[in-house]
Structure formats: structure tokens, C-alpha cells
Amino acid sequence: MSWQWYPGHMAKARRLLRARLALIQLVFEILDARIPHSSRNPDIDQLLVGKARIVVLNKEDLAEPRATRAWLRYLQEEGHPALAVNSLTGKGLERIEEVIFRVAQPGRTGVLRGMVVGIPNVGKSSFINRLARGRVTAVGSRPGVTRGQQWIKVNPRLELLDTPGVLWPRLDDRGVAWKLAATGALKEEVIAVEEAACCLLSWFQTHHPEALAKRYPFVPAGASEEWLEELGRQRGFLLKSGAVDLSKAAVALLKDFREGCLGRFTLDQVPLDKNE
Ligand SMILES: Nc1nc2c(ncn2[C@@H]2O[C@H](COP(=O)(O)OP(=O)(O)OP(=O)(O)O)[C@@H](O)[C@H]2O)c(=O)[nH]1
Ligand SMILES: [Mg+2]
């Protein structure tokens, strides 16, 4: 699969992040609750060394609740407060300010400044909008700060840098790429949709065949490629040649998964304790 991240982009993102980190006391690390491992930037600990951090499992409404609880425990054991959040409704954000002021000390001005980081499409902008809801006041670019950096005043004690830090995902792990594709972290143009759909399908066939049978009762069980072909045939996705348009079938499956039509699922398991 190809990626939209290249060494040049990564170096630039790293530089930008460093410059912004100098201005803030707190980082919100946004992960996708369906893939907390795969949506995590592999260099995050190095990048954020010494910064107070709150980990946010966003899109909790699409993830499996029991898995989310296990992930929250795991992340908290790492030493960061972790919250499961739905940024569209605000669920999970009720006590965020309490958590914020527990982990980070305001700067010299008495105002705590934070920023939001995460890989593409995890919900960084939605999170910022939700946190600042109804109170969005850009408080102007500060002198000496890189051109045009805007601060959003969430409340008198908390400001957020409005440009979220886009981080690169794990690029080296094939087991991760399809999960990023399935959840929408990678644009469809840059991924092999059929490959991603086949991987997702195999995952469902292994872990939740009942969810597939419920959503697609008309598609008989079979190896992933045949299954996809059958879905395409049943839905009438045909090419001019009469052959099934597999990529259309793949996109239909990915879309169903992303929109939660199959149910709530978490694709990443909490790593087993090394001592177990
Ligand atoms: N179901 C659900 N969808 C969400 C949630 N948060 C964000 N989304 C959706 O996820 C998509 C991406 O959200 P954005 O806020 O644009 O994500 P982003 O990280 O800012 O994306 P980029 O700026 O492109 O990197 C949008 O379609 C949102 O509506 C959530 O908690 N639950
Ligand atoms: Mg955004």
C-alpha cells in the first residue's frame, strides 16, 4: 500500500510540532478508539517527552465498549490519564477540565495552553470544536509566535492552539495499514481498497462471523475474495465487461464498517502483559 507520508513530510511535521510544543504545557493525544495501537504515532513518546499529556480515545461510539475499557486501563497504566470520547456529542468530556488541571500547571500568565495531535482523520478538529463549543474566541496571534498562530479561548484558564498537529501513522507494519484504511485514516485514492477490504473481511470471519451474516444475509460464507465478489454481484456492481467491480464492493464494505453499520468493533487488542 502507498502512503501520503514521506520522509520530507515527516521531517517537516516534526519541526512544526517542536516549534509548537515550545508554546504549550499540555498535549491531547487523539487516538481512534477502534484502533488505539494502529492509530498511535510510533514516535509519540520521543516527540512529547516531558509534556503533560491526556490520551483521548475518540469515536468511542464506534468501538466495542468492553475493549475500550480495557484500553483505558492499559493507557492509564502507562501513566497518562485516558478518556473515551465521542467528539460529535461531547460524551466523555464532562469532567475533562478537572483532568486537565490535575495533569498540567498553567504557565506564567496563569493560562494553560494546550494543543491537539493525532494522525489524519482521528477527529482532531471535531475534538477542538467540541471542547471550545460556544466559547470560540480566537484570542489573536501572539507577538513572537510563528505567523498567524491562533489561540482558541476555551475558558479564561485554558487556551488551545487551533492548528492541530497532524502526525504520521505507523508506516512499517503491514498489520496496521489495513486497519488505517478500514477506519478512514488513509484516503481511498492512496490505499489498495480491495486488499484492505479483504483484510477487514478476514478479521470479521475470524472474530465476528455473526455480524457479517446479520448485515449481509444474502452473501454465502466463503474466502474473502469470493465473498467480496458475491457481494458485488448481489449489489449489481458490474463492469462493462460483465465482471464484478471488486473495488466498488470493497468500498461498500469499508463504508459500512466506518459508519458502524456492522456494529461496534475494536480491531486492536490490548497488548498482553509481558509477564503473563
Ligand atoms: N462517529 C464519530 N465520528 C467522529 C467523531 N469525531 C470525529 N468524527 C468524524 O470523523 C471524521 C474526521 O473528523 P475530523 O475532526 O475532521 O478529523 P481530523 O483529525 O481533524 O482530520 P484531518 O484534519 O483531516 O487530519 C469526520 O467525518 C467527523 O465527523 C466521533 O467521536 N464519533
Ligand atoms: Mg482537522
PDB file of C-alpha atoms and ligand atoms in Angstrom:
ATOM      1  CA  MET A   1       0.000   0.000   0.000  1.00  0.00           C
ATOM      2  CA  SER A   2       1.196   3.506  -0.632  1.00  0.00           C
ATOM      3  CA  TRP A   3       1.175   6.309   1.879  1.00  0.00           C
ATOM      4  CA  GLN A   4       0.795  10.038   1.890  1.00  0.00           C
ATOM      5  CA  TRP A   5       3.699  10.346   4.321  1.00  0.00           C
ATOM      6  CA  TYR A   6       7.210  10.610   3.006  1.00  0.00           C
ATOM      7  CA  PRO A   7      10.473  11.354   4.829  1.00  0.00           C
ATOM      8  CA  GLY A   8      10.291  15.034   3.810  1.00  0.00           C
ATOM      9  CA  HIS A   9       6.773  15.405   5.173  1.00  0.00           C
ATOM     10  CA  MET A  10       7.711  13.677   8.384  1.00  0.00           C
ATOM     11  CA  ALA A  11      10.730  15.907   8.952  1.00  0.00           C
ATOM     12  CA  LYS A  12       8.592  18.991   8.364  1.00  0.00           C
ATOM     13  CA  ALA A  13       5.835  17.769  10.678  1.00  0.00           C
ATOM     14  CA  ARG A  14       8.424  17.033  13.350  1.00  0.00           C
ATOM     15  CA  ARG A  15       9.875  20.553  13.047  1.00  0.00           C
ATOM     16  CA  LEU A  16       6.447  22.163  13.212  1.00  0.00           C
ATOM     17  CA  LEU A  17       5.497  20.105  16.225  1.00  0.00           C
ATOM     18  CA  ARG A  18       8.692  21.046  18.081  1.00  0.00           C
ATOM     19  CA  ALA A  19       8.094  24.743  17.460  1.00  0.00           C
ATOM     20  CA  ARG A  20       4.541  24.484  18.740  1.00  0.00           C
ATOM     21  CA  LEU A  21       5.444  22.388  21.750  1.00  0.00           C
ATOM     22  CA  ALA A  22       7.575  25.240  22.994  1.00  0.00           C
ATOM     23  CA  LEU A  23       4.378  27.301  23.381  1.00  0.00           C
ATOM     24  CA  ILE A  24       2.203  24.889  25.309  1.00  0.00           C
ATOM     25  CA  GLN A  25       2.016  23.000  28.601  1.00  0.00           C
ATOM     26  CA  LEU A  26      -0.374  20.221  27.652  1.00  0.00           C
ATOM     27  CA  VAL A  27      -0.962  17.858  24.723  1.00  0.00           C
ATOM     28  CA  PHE A  28      -4.124  15.972  23.859  1.00  0.00           C
ATOM     29  CA  GLU A  29      -3.100  12.803  22.028  1.00  0.00           C
ATOM     30  CA  ILE A  30      -6.102  11.731  19.981  1.00  0.00           C
ATOM     31  CA  LEU A  31      -6.406   8.048  19.062  1.00  0.00           C
ATOM     32  CA  ASP A  32      -9.162   6.201  17.246  1.00  0.00           C
ATOM     33  CA  ALA A  33     -10.909   4.029  19.861  1.00  0.00           C
ATOM     34  CA  ARG A  34     -11.334   1.263  17.253  1.00  0.00           C
ATOM     35  CA  ILE A  35      -7.566   1.057  16.694  1.00  0.00           C
ATOM     36  CA  PRO A  36      -5.741   2.577  19.673  1.00  0.00           C
ATOM     37  CA  HIS A  37      -2.470   0.876  18.714  1.00  0.00           C
ATOM     38  CA  SER A  38      -2.614   1.348  14.947  1.00  0.00           C
ATOM     39  CA  SER A  39      -3.680   4.994  15.181  1.00  0.00           C
ATOM     40  CA  ARG A  40      -0.851   5.860  17.532  1.00  0.00           C
ATOM     41  CA  ASN A  41       2.163   7.690  16.231  1.00  0.00           C
ATOM     42  CA  PRO A  42       5.125   5.359  16.716  1.00  0.00           C
ATOM     43  CA  ASP A  43       7.440   8.177  17.883  1.00  0.00           C
ATOM     44  CA  ILE A  44       4.963   9.854  20.208  1.00  0.00           C
ATOM     45  CA  ASP A  45       6.889   9.287  23.445  1.00  0.00           C
ATOM     46  CA  GLN A  46      10.038  10.840  21.996  1.00  0.00           C
ATOM     47  CA  LEU A  47       8.121  13.676  20.369  1.00  0.00           C
ATOM     48  CA  LEU A  48       6.285  14.627  23.538  1.00  0.00           C
ATOM     49  CA  VAL A  49       8.976  13.933  26.061  1.00  0.00           C
ATOM     50  CA  GLY A  50       8.427  15.939  29.233  1.00  0.00           C
ATOM     51  CA  LYS A  51       4.984  17.290  28.239  1.00  0.00           C
ATOM     52  CA  ALA A  52       1.850  16.686  30.249  1.00  0.00           C
ATOM     53  CA  ARG A  53      -0.411  14.523  28.124  1.00  0.00           C
ATOM     54  CA  ILE A  54      -4.024  13.390  28.090  1.00  0.00           C
ATOM     55  CA  VAL A  55      -4.826  10.445  25.831  1.00  0.00           C
ATOM     56  CA  VAL A  56      -8.216  10.599  24.139  1.00  0.00           C
ATOM     57  CA  LEU A  57      -9.848   7.502  22.625  1.00  0.00           C
ATOM     58  CA  ASN A  58     -12.103   9.295  20.172  1.00  0.00           C
ATOM     59  CA  LYS A  59     -15.037   7.826  18.221  1.00  0.00           C
ATOM     60  CA  GLU A  60     -15.861   5.687  21.238  1.00  0.00           C
ATOM     61  CA  ASP A  61     -19.374   5.365  19.792  1.00  0.00           C
ATOM     62  CA  LEU A  62     -17.939   3.131  17.033  1.00  0.00           C
ATOM     63  CA  ALA A  63     -15.729   0.981  19.287  1.00  0.00           C
ATOM     64  CA  GLU A  64     -16.620  -2.029  21.399  1.00  0.00           C
ATOM     65  CA  PRO A  65     -17.287  -0.770  24.953  1.00  0.00           C
ATOM     66  CA  ARG A  66     -15.535  -3.624  26.788  1.00  0.00           C
ATOM     67  CA  ALA A  67     -12.422  -3.261  24.616  1.00  0.00           C
ATOM     68  CA  THR A  68     -12.475   0.484  25.239  1.00  0.00           C
ATOM     69  CA  ARG A  69     -12.479  -0.073  28.999  1.00  0.00           C
ATOM     70  CA  ALA A  70      -9.521  -2.457  28.647  1.00  0.00           C
ATOM     71  CA  TRP A  71      -7.639   0.085  26.535  1.00  0.00           C
ATOM     72  CA  LEU A  72      -8.316   2.873  29.035  1.00  0.00           C
ATOM     73  CA  ARG A  73      -6.869   0.733  31.824  1.00  0.00           C
ATOM     74  CA  TYR A  74      -3.834  -0.087  29.684  1.00  0.00           C
ATOM     75  CA  LEU A  75      -3.185   3.533  28.743  1.00  0.00           C
ATOM     76  CA  GLN A  76      -3.638   4.735  32.290  1.00  0.00           C
ATOM     77  CA  GLU A  77      -1.102   2.179  33.469  1.00  0.00           C
ATOM     78  CA  GLU A  78       1.343   3.807  31.070  1.00  0.00           C
ATOM     79  CA  GLY A  79       0.997   6.885  33.230  1.00  0.00           C
ATOM     80  CA  HIS A  80      -1.286   9.184  31.243  1.00  0.00           C
ATOM     81  CA  PRO A  81      -4.883   9.993  32.042  1.00  0.00           C
ATOM     82  CA  ALA A  82      -7.049   8.486  29.302  1.00  0.00           C
ATOM     83  CA  LEU A  83     -10.628   9.273  28.323  1.00  0.00           C
ATOM     84  CA  ALA A  84     -13.064   7.668  25.898  1.00  0.00           C
ATOM     85  CA  VAL A  85     -14.850  10.376  23.967  1.00  0.00           C
ATOM     86  CA  ASN A  86     -17.446  10.967  21.294  1.00  0.00           C
ATOM     87  CA  SER A  87     -16.447  14.325  19.860  1.00  0.00           C
ATOM     88  CA  LEU A  88     -19.685  14.646  17.932  1.00  0.00           C
ATOM     89  CA  THR A  89     -21.888  14.572  21.044  1.00  0.00           C
ATOM     90  CA  GLY A  90     -19.433  15.546  23.772  1.00  0.00           C
ATOM     91  CA  LYS A  91     -19.907  12.245  25.617  1.00  0.00           C
ATOM     92  CA  GLY A  92     -16.892  11.577  27.837  1.00  0.00           C
ATOM     93  CA  LEU A  93     -15.874  15.229  28.057  1.00  0.00           C
ATOM     94  CA  GLU A  94     -17.974  16.081  31.107  1.00  0.00           C
ATOM     95  CA  ARG A  95     -15.035  16.084  33.526  1.00  0.00           C
ATOM     96  CA  ILE A  96     -12.257  17.000  31.148  1.00  0.00           C
ATOM     97  CA  GLU A  97     -11.379  20.277  32.850  1.00  0.00           C
ATOM     98  CA  GLU A  98     -10.836  18.527  36.158  1.00  0.00           C
ATOM     99  CA  VAL A  99      -8.435  16.115  34.421  1.00  0.00           C
ATOM    100  CA  ILE A 100      -6.672  18.927  32.581  1.00  0.00           C
ATOM    101  CA  PHE A 101      -5.861  20.889  35.696  1.00  0.00           C
ATOM    102  CA  ARG A 102      -4.827  17.748  37.527  1.00  0.00           C
ATOM    103  CA  VAL A 103      -2.115  16.914  34.991  1.00  0.00           C
ATOM    104  CA  ALA A 104      -0.832  20.297  33.859  1.00  0.00           C
ATOM    105  CA  GLN A 105       0.170  23.524  35.563  1.00  0.00           C
ATOM    106  CA  PRO A 106      -0.750  26.831  33.931  1.00  0.00           C
ATOM    107  CA  GLY A 107       2.076  28.929  32.511  1.00  0.00           C
ATOM    108  CA  ARG A 108       3.395  32.190  33.969  1.00  0.00           C
ATOM    109  CA  THR A 109       0.356  34.094  32.688  1.00  0.00           C
ATOM    110  CA  GLY A 110      -1.973  31.835  34.664  1.00  0.00           C
ATOM    111  CA  VAL A 111      -3.400  30.444  31.444  1.00  0.00           C
ATOM    112  CA  LEU A 112      -2.913  26.833  30.489  1.00  0.00           C
ATOM    113  CA  ARG A 113      -2.137  26.347  26.810  1.00  0.00           C
ATOM    114  CA  GLY A 114      -2.725  23.086  25.035  1.00  0.00           C
ATOM    115  CA  MET A 115      -2.634  21.550  21.604  1.00  0.00           C
ATOM    116  CA  VAL A 116      -4.160  18.549  19.914  1.00  0.00           C
ATOM    117  CA  VAL A 117      -2.142  15.968  17.992  1.00  0.00           C
ATOM    118  CA  GLY A 118      -3.009  12.811  16.082  1.00  0.00           C
ATOM    119  CA  ILE A 119      -2.860  11.043  12.756  1.00  0.00           C
ATOM    120  CA  PRO A 120      -5.183  12.141   9.921  1.00  0.00           C
ATOM    121  CA  ASN A 121      -8.933  11.818  10.395  1.00  0.00           C
ATOM    122  CA  VAL A 122      -8.963  10.701  14.042  1.00  0.00           C
ATOM    123  CA  GLY A 123     -11.162  13.664  14.934  1.00  0.00           C
ATOM    124  CA  LYS A 124      -8.698  16.365  15.988  1.00  0.00           C
ATOM    125  CA  SER A 125     -10.805  19.226  14.613  1.00  0.00           C
ATOM    126  CA  SER A 126     -14.028  17.728  15.970  1.00  0.00           C
ATOM    127  CA  PHE A 127     -12.422  17.416  19.397  1.00  0.00           C
ATOM    128  CA  ILE A 128     -11.253  21.037  19.362  1.00  0.00           C
ATOM    129  CA  ASN A 129     -14.671  22.239  18.219  1.00  0.00           C
ATOM    130  CA  ARG A 130     -16.409  20.243  20.912  1.00  0.00           C
ATOM    131  CA  LEU A 131     -14.096  21.372  23.669  1.00  0.00           C
ATOM    132  CA  ALA A 132     -14.451  25.013  22.668  1.00  0.00           C
ATOM    133  CA  ARG A 133     -18.165  24.851  21.889  1.00  0.00           C
ATOM    134  CA  GLY A 134     -19.949  28.143  22.190  1.00  0.00           C
ATOM    135  CA  ARG A 135     -16.859  29.767  23.585  1.00  0.00           C
ATOM    136  CA  VAL A 136     -14.787  30.024  20.450  1.00  0.00           C
ATOM    137  CA  THR A 137     -12.845  33.238  20.574  1.00  0.00           C
ATOM    138  CA  ALA A 138      -9.659  33.374  18.676  1.00  0.00           C
ATOM    139  CA  VAL A 139      -7.585  35.461  21.037  1.00  0.00           C
ATOM    140  CA  GLY A 140      -5.267  36.637  18.336  1.00  0.00           C
ATOM    141  CA  SER A 141      -1.824  35.746  17.286  1.00  0.00           C
ATOM    142  CA  ARG A 142       0.741  36.482  19.919  1.00  0.00           C
ATOM    143  CA  PRO A 143       3.761  38.570  19.118  1.00  0.00           C
ATOM    144  CA  GLY A 144       6.834  36.499  18.553  1.00  0.00           C
ATOM    145  CA  VAL A 145       4.793  33.436  17.713  1.00  0.00           C
ATOM    146  CA  THR A 146       5.038  31.949  14.245  1.00  0.00           C
ATOM    147  CA  ARG A 147       2.891  33.854  11.772  1.00  0.00           C
ATOM    148  CA  GLY A 148      -0.842  33.501  12.175  1.00  0.00           C
ATOM    149  CA  GLN A 149      -0.977  31.035  15.053  1.00  0.00           C
ATOM    150  CA  GLN A 150      -4.404  31.443  16.558  1.00  0.00           C
ATOM    151  CA  TRP A 151      -5.351  30.650  20.110  1.00  0.00           C
ATOM    152  CA  ILE A 152      -8.851  29.499  20.904  1.00  0.00           C
ATOM    153  CA  LYS A 153     -10.073  30.548  24.308  1.00  0.00           C
ATOM    154  CA  VAL A 154     -11.871  27.517  25.733  1.00  0.00           C
ATOM    155  CA  ASN A 155     -12.352  29.304  29.050  1.00  0.00           C
ATOM    156  CA  PRO A 156     -10.472  32.003  30.957  1.00  0.00           C
ATOM    157  CA  ARG A 157      -7.930  29.458  32.171  1.00  0.00           C
ATOM    158  CA  LEU A 158      -7.487  27.333  29.058  1.00  0.00           C
ATOM    159  CA  GLU A 159      -6.442  28.160  25.508  1.00  0.00           C
ATOM    160  CA  LEU A 160      -5.904  25.786  22.623  1.00  0.00           C
ATOM    161  CA  LEU A 161      -3.646  26.250  19.659  1.00  0.00           C
ATOM    162  CA  ASP A 162      -6.072  25.990  16.802  1.00  0.00           C
ATOM    163  CA  THR A 163      -3.777  24.254  14.315  1.00  0.00           C
ATOM    164  CA  PRO A 164      -3.841  20.596  15.203  1.00  0.00           C
ATOM    165  CA  GLY A 165      -0.609  18.664  14.820  1.00  0.00           C
ATOM    166  CA  VAL A 166      -1.019  16.054  12.139  1.00  0.00           C
ATOM    167  CA  LEU A 167       1.236  13.103  12.881  1.00  0.00           C
ATOM    168  CA  TRP A 168       2.213  10.210  10.668  1.00  0.00           C
ATOM    169  CA  PRO A 169       0.845   6.766  11.458  1.00  0.00           C
ATOM    170  CA  ARG A 170       2.848   3.561  11.793  1.00  0.00           C
ATOM    171  CA  LEU A 171       4.332   3.121   8.355  1.00  0.00           C
ATOM    172  CA  ASP A 172       6.271  -0.072   8.742  1.00  0.00           C
ATOM    173  CA  ASP A 173       3.672  -2.552   9.869  1.00  0.00           C
ATOM    174  CA  ARG A 174       1.513  -4.364   7.319  1.00  0.00           C
ATOM    175  CA  GLY A 175      -0.835  -5.492  10.066  1.00  0.00           C
ATOM    176  CA  VAL A 176      -1.599  -1.831  10.697  1.00  0.00           C
ATOM    177  CA  ALA A 177      -2.093  -0.479   7.166  1.00  0.00           C
ATOM    178  CA  TRP A 178      -5.418  -2.201   6.512  1.00  0.00           C
ATOM    179  CA  LYS A 179      -6.791  -1.026   9.843  1.00  0.00           C
ATOM    180  CA  LEU A 180      -5.910   2.564   8.999  1.00  0.00           C
ATOM    181  CA  ALA A 181      -7.585   2.071   5.643  1.00  0.00           C
ATOM    182  CA  ALA A 182     -10.664   0.451   7.180  1.00  0.00           C
ATOM    183  CA  THR A 183     -11.192   3.275   9.677  1.00  0.00           C
ATOM    184  CA  GLY A 184     -10.620   6.011   7.101  1.00  0.00           C
ATOM    185  CA  ALA A 185      -7.245   7.333   8.280  1.00  0.00           C
ATOM    186  CA  LEU A 186      -5.868   6.918   4.773  1.00  0.00           C
ATOM    187  CA  LYS A 187      -7.510   8.408   1.725  1.00  0.00           C
ATOM    188  CA  GLU A 188      -9.129   5.885  -0.567  1.00  0.00           C
ATOM    189  CA  GLU A 189      -7.035   7.064  -3.507  1.00  0.00           C
ATOM    190  CA  VAL A 190      -3.820   6.057  -1.798  1.00  0.00           C
ATOM    191  CA  ILE A 191      -4.804   2.669  -0.482  1.00  0.00           C
ATOM    192  CA  ALA A 192      -5.480  -0.644  -2.110  1.00  0.00           C
ATOM    193  CA  VAL A 193      -9.180  -0.798  -1.237  1.00  0.00           C
ATOM    194  CA  GLU A 194      -9.607  -4.417  -2.222  1.00  0.00           C
ATOM    195  CA  GLU A 195      -6.684  -5.521  -0.107  1.00  0.00           C
ATOM    196  CA  ALA A 196      -7.967  -3.505   2.853  1.00  0.00           C
ATOM    197  CA  ALA A 197     -11.496  -4.866   2.429  1.00  0.00           C
ATOM    198  CA  CYS A 198     -10.226  -8.453   2.214  1.00  0.00           C
ATOM    199  CA  CYS A 199      -8.229  -7.987   5.436  1.00  0.00           C
ATOM    200  CA  LEU A 200     -11.250  -6.483   7.187  1.00  0.00           C
ATOM    201  CA  LEU A 201     -13.387  -9.312   5.934  1.00  0.00           C
ATOM    202  CA  SER A 202     -10.958 -11.954   7.205  1.00  0.00           C
ATOM    203  CA  TRP A 203     -10.957 -10.220  10.570  1.00  0.00           C
ATOM    204  CA  PHE A 204     -14.745 -10.413  10.725  1.00  0.00           C
ATOM    205  CA  GLN A 205     -14.789 -14.007   9.505  1.00  0.00           C
ATOM    206  CA  THR A 206     -12.426 -14.939  12.333  1.00  0.00           C
ATOM    207  CA  HIS A 207     -13.780 -12.801  15.150  1.00  0.00           C
ATOM    208  CA  HIS A 208     -17.376 -11.883  14.322  1.00  0.00           C
ATOM    209  CA  PRO A 209     -18.875 -14.004  11.521  1.00  0.00           C
ATOM    210  CA  GLU A 210     -22.319 -13.388  13.062  1.00  0.00           C
ATOM    211  CA  ALA A 211     -22.046  -9.643  12.362  1.00  0.00           C
ATOM    212  CA  LEU A 212     -21.351 -10.339   8.682  1.00  0.00           C
ATOM    213  CA  ALA A 213     -24.208 -12.831   8.430  1.00  0.00           C
ATOM    214  CA  LYS A 214     -26.577 -10.329  10.008  1.00  0.00           C
ATOM    215  CA  ARG A 215     -25.661  -7.424   7.749  1.00  0.00           C
ATOM    216  CA  TYR A 216     -25.260  -9.470   4.551  1.00  0.00           C
ATOM    217  CA  PRO A 217     -27.560 -12.476   4.930  1.00  0.00           C
ATOM    218  CA  PHE A 218     -27.622 -12.846   1.143  1.00  0.00           C
ATOM    219  CA  VAL A 219     -23.887 -13.432   0.796  1.00  0.00           C
ATOM    220  CA  PRO A 220     -22.814 -17.031   1.400  1.00  0.00           C
ATOM    221  CA  ALA A 221     -19.712 -17.675   3.513  1.00  0.00           C
ATOM    222  CA  GLY A 222     -16.511 -18.065   1.518  1.00  0.00           C
ATOM    223  CA  ALA A 223     -12.894 -16.959   1.217  1.00  0.00           C
ATOM    224  CA  SER A 224     -12.626 -13.176   1.302  1.00  0.00           C
ATOM    225  CA  GLU A 225     -12.166 -12.571  -2.388  1.00  0.00           C
ATOM    226  CA  GLU A 226     -15.083 -14.796  -3.367  1.00  0.00           C
ATOM    227  CA  TRP A 227     -17.200 -13.248  -0.656  1.00  0.00           C
ATOM    228  CA  LEU A 228     -16.441  -9.752  -1.973  1.00  0.00           C
ATOM    229  CA  GLU A 229     -17.227 -10.873  -5.496  1.00  0.00           C
ATOM    230  CA  GLU A 230     -20.558 -12.279  -4.356  1.00  0.00           C
ATOM    231  CA  LEU A 231     -21.392  -9.042  -2.530  1.00  0.00           C
ATOM    232  CA  GLY A 232     -20.621  -7.122  -5.736  1.00  0.00           C
ATOM    233  CA  ARG A 233     -22.779  -9.458  -7.800  1.00  0.00           C
ATOM    234  CA  GLN A 234     -25.702  -9.240  -5.379  1.00  0.00           C
ATOM    235  CA  ARG A 235     -25.475  -5.455  -5.317  1.00  0.00           C
ATOM    236  CA  GLY A 236     -25.206  -5.259  -9.113  1.00  0.00           C
ATOM    237  CA  PHE A 237     -21.705  -3.772  -9.142  1.00  0.00           C
ATOM    238  CA  LEU A 238     -20.758  -4.903 -12.636  1.00  0.00           C
ATOM    239  CA  LEU A 239     -18.120  -3.667 -15.039  1.00  0.00           C
ATOM    240  CA  LYS A 240     -18.867  -3.165 -18.733  1.00  0.00           C
ATOM    241  CA  SER A 241     -17.242  -6.498 -19.372  1.00  0.00           C
ATOM    242  CA  GLY A 242     -19.832  -8.126 -17.113  1.00  0.00           C
ATOM    243  CA  ALA A 243     -17.245  -8.968 -14.468  1.00  0.00           C
ATOM    244  CA  VAL A 244     -17.905  -7.882 -10.882  1.00  0.00           C
ATOM    245  CA  ASP A 245     -16.479  -4.497  -9.915  1.00  0.00           C
ATOM    246  CA  LEU A 246     -14.487  -5.668  -6.906  1.00  0.00           C
ATOM    247  CA  SER A 247     -13.302  -2.231  -5.946  1.00  0.00           C
ATOM    248  CA  LYS A 248     -16.896  -0.987  -5.676  1.00  0.00           C
ATOM    249  CA  ALA A 249     -17.759  -3.964  -3.494  1.00  0.00           C
ATOM    250  CA  ALA A 250     -14.700  -3.274  -1.359  1.00  0.00           C
ATOM    251  CA  VAL A 251     -15.655   0.376  -0.900  1.00  0.00           C
ATOM    252  CA  ALA A 252     -19.206  -0.633   0.085  1.00  0.00           C
ATOM    253  CA  LEU A 253     -17.886  -2.938   2.810  1.00  0.00           C
ATOM    254  CA  LEU A 254     -15.402  -0.348   4.118  1.00  0.00           C
ATOM    255  CA  LYS A 255     -18.135   2.292   4.178  1.00  0.00           C
ATOM    256  CA  ASP A 256     -20.465   0.028   6.144  1.00  0.00           C
ATOM    257  CA  PHE A 257     -17.741  -0.637   8.680  1.00  0.00           C
ATOM    258  CA  ARG A 258     -16.757   3.030   9.026  1.00  0.00           C
ATOM    259  CA  GLU A 259     -20.325   4.116   9.561  1.00  0.00           C
ATOM    260  CA  GLY A 260     -20.908   1.471  12.217  1.00  0.00           C
ATOM    261  CA  CYS A 261     -23.492  -0.434  10.127  1.00  0.00           C
ATOM    262  CA  LEU A 262     -21.919  -3.742  11.153  1.00  0.00           C
ATOM    263  CA  GLY A 263     -21.915  -2.802  14.829  1.00  0.00           C
ATOM    264  CA  ARG A 264     -19.288  -1.504  17.266  1.00  0.00           C
ATOM    265  CA  PHE A 265     -15.920  -3.196  16.913  1.00  0.00           C
ATOM    266  CA  THR A 266     -12.379  -2.678  18.121  1.00  0.00           C
ATOM    267  CA  LEU A 267      -9.766  -4.074  15.750  1.00  0.00           C
ATOM    268  CA  ASP A 268      -6.729  -3.670  18.025  1.00  0.00           C
ATOM    269  CA  GLN A 269      -6.351  -5.791  21.118  1.00  0.00           C
ATOM    270  CA  VAL A 270      -4.642  -4.548  24.239  1.00  0.00           C
ATOM    271  CA  PRO A 271      -1.071  -5.910  24.219  1.00  0.00           C
ATOM    272  CA  LEU A 272      -0.658  -8.781  26.636  1.00  0.00           C
ATOM    273  CA  ASP A 273       1.322  -8.070  29.747  1.00  0.00           C
ATOM    274  CA  LYS A 274       4.883  -9.218  29.110  1.00  0.00           C
ATOM    275  CA  ASN A 275       4.895 -11.028  32.435  1.00  0.00           C
ATOM    276  CA  GLU A 276       1.796 -13.076  31.708  1.00  0.00           C
TER     277      GLU A 276
HETATM  278  N1  LIG B   1     -18.738   8.586  14.935  1.00  0.00           N
HETATM  279  C1  LIG B   1     -17.857   9.547  15.224  1.00  0.00           C
HETATM  280  N2  LIG B   1     -17.308  10.269  14.220  1.00  0.00           N
HETATM  281  C2  LIG B   1     -16.441  11.245  14.558  1.00  0.00           C
HETATM  282  C3  LIG B   1     -16.062  11.522  15.893  1.00  0.00           C
HETATM  283  N3  LIG B   1     -15.158  12.535  15.882  1.00  0.00           N
HETATM  284  C4  LIG B   1     -14.986  12.864  14.595  1.00  0.00           C
HETATM  285  N4  LIG B   1     -15.745  12.092  13.782  1.00  0.00           N
HETATM  286  C5  LIG B   1     -15.815  12.129  12.311  1.00  0.00           C
HETATM  287  O1  LIG B   1     -14.537  11.757  11.815  1.00  0.00           O
HETATM  288  C6  LIG B   1     -14.226  12.491  10.641  1.00  0.00           C
HETATM  289  C7  LIG B   1     -12.914  13.219  10.808  1.00  0.00           C
HETATM  290  O2  LIG B   1     -13.058  14.215  11.804  1.00  0.00           O
HETATM  291  P1  LIG B   1     -12.107  15.494  11.847  1.00  0.00           P
HETATM  292  O3  LIG B   1     -12.417  16.219  13.114  1.00  0.00           O
HETATM  293  O4  LIG B   1     -12.163  16.245  10.586  1.00  0.00           O
HETATM  294  O5  LIG B   1     -10.695  14.768  11.981  1.00  0.00           O
HETATM  295  P2  LIG B   1      -9.241  15.426  11.899  1.00  0.00           P
HETATM  296  O6  LIG B   1      -8.355  14.599  12.780  1.00  0.00           O
HETATM  297  O7  LIG B   1      -9.320  16.872  12.201  1.00  0.00           O
HETATM  298  O8  LIG B   1      -8.897  15.158  10.384  1.00  0.00           O
HETATM  299  P3  LIG B   1      -7.734  15.855   9.497  1.00  0.00           P
HETATM  300  O9  LIG B   1      -7.767  17.327   9.806  1.00  0.00           O
HETATM  301  O10 LIG B   1      -8.150  15.544   8.104  1.00  0.00           O
HETATM  302  O11 LIG B   1      -6.469  15.197   9.899  1.00  0.00           O
HETATM  303  C8  LIG B   1     -15.411  13.413  10.407  1.00  0.00           C
HETATM  304  O12 LIG B   1     -16.276  12.803   9.482  1.00  0.00           O
HETATM  305  C9  LIG B   1     -16.075  13.518  11.776  1.00  0.00           C
HETATM  306  O13 LIG B   1     -17.451  13.778  11.694  1.00  0.00           O
HETATM  307  C10 LIG B   1     -16.657  10.724  16.937  1.00  0.00           C
HETATM  308  O14 LIG B   1     -16.380  10.857  18.145  1.00  0.00           O
HETATM  309  N5  LIG B   1     -17.534   9.758  16.533  1.00  0.00           N
HETATM  310 MG    MG B   2      -8.731  18.517  11.060  1.00  0.00          MG
END
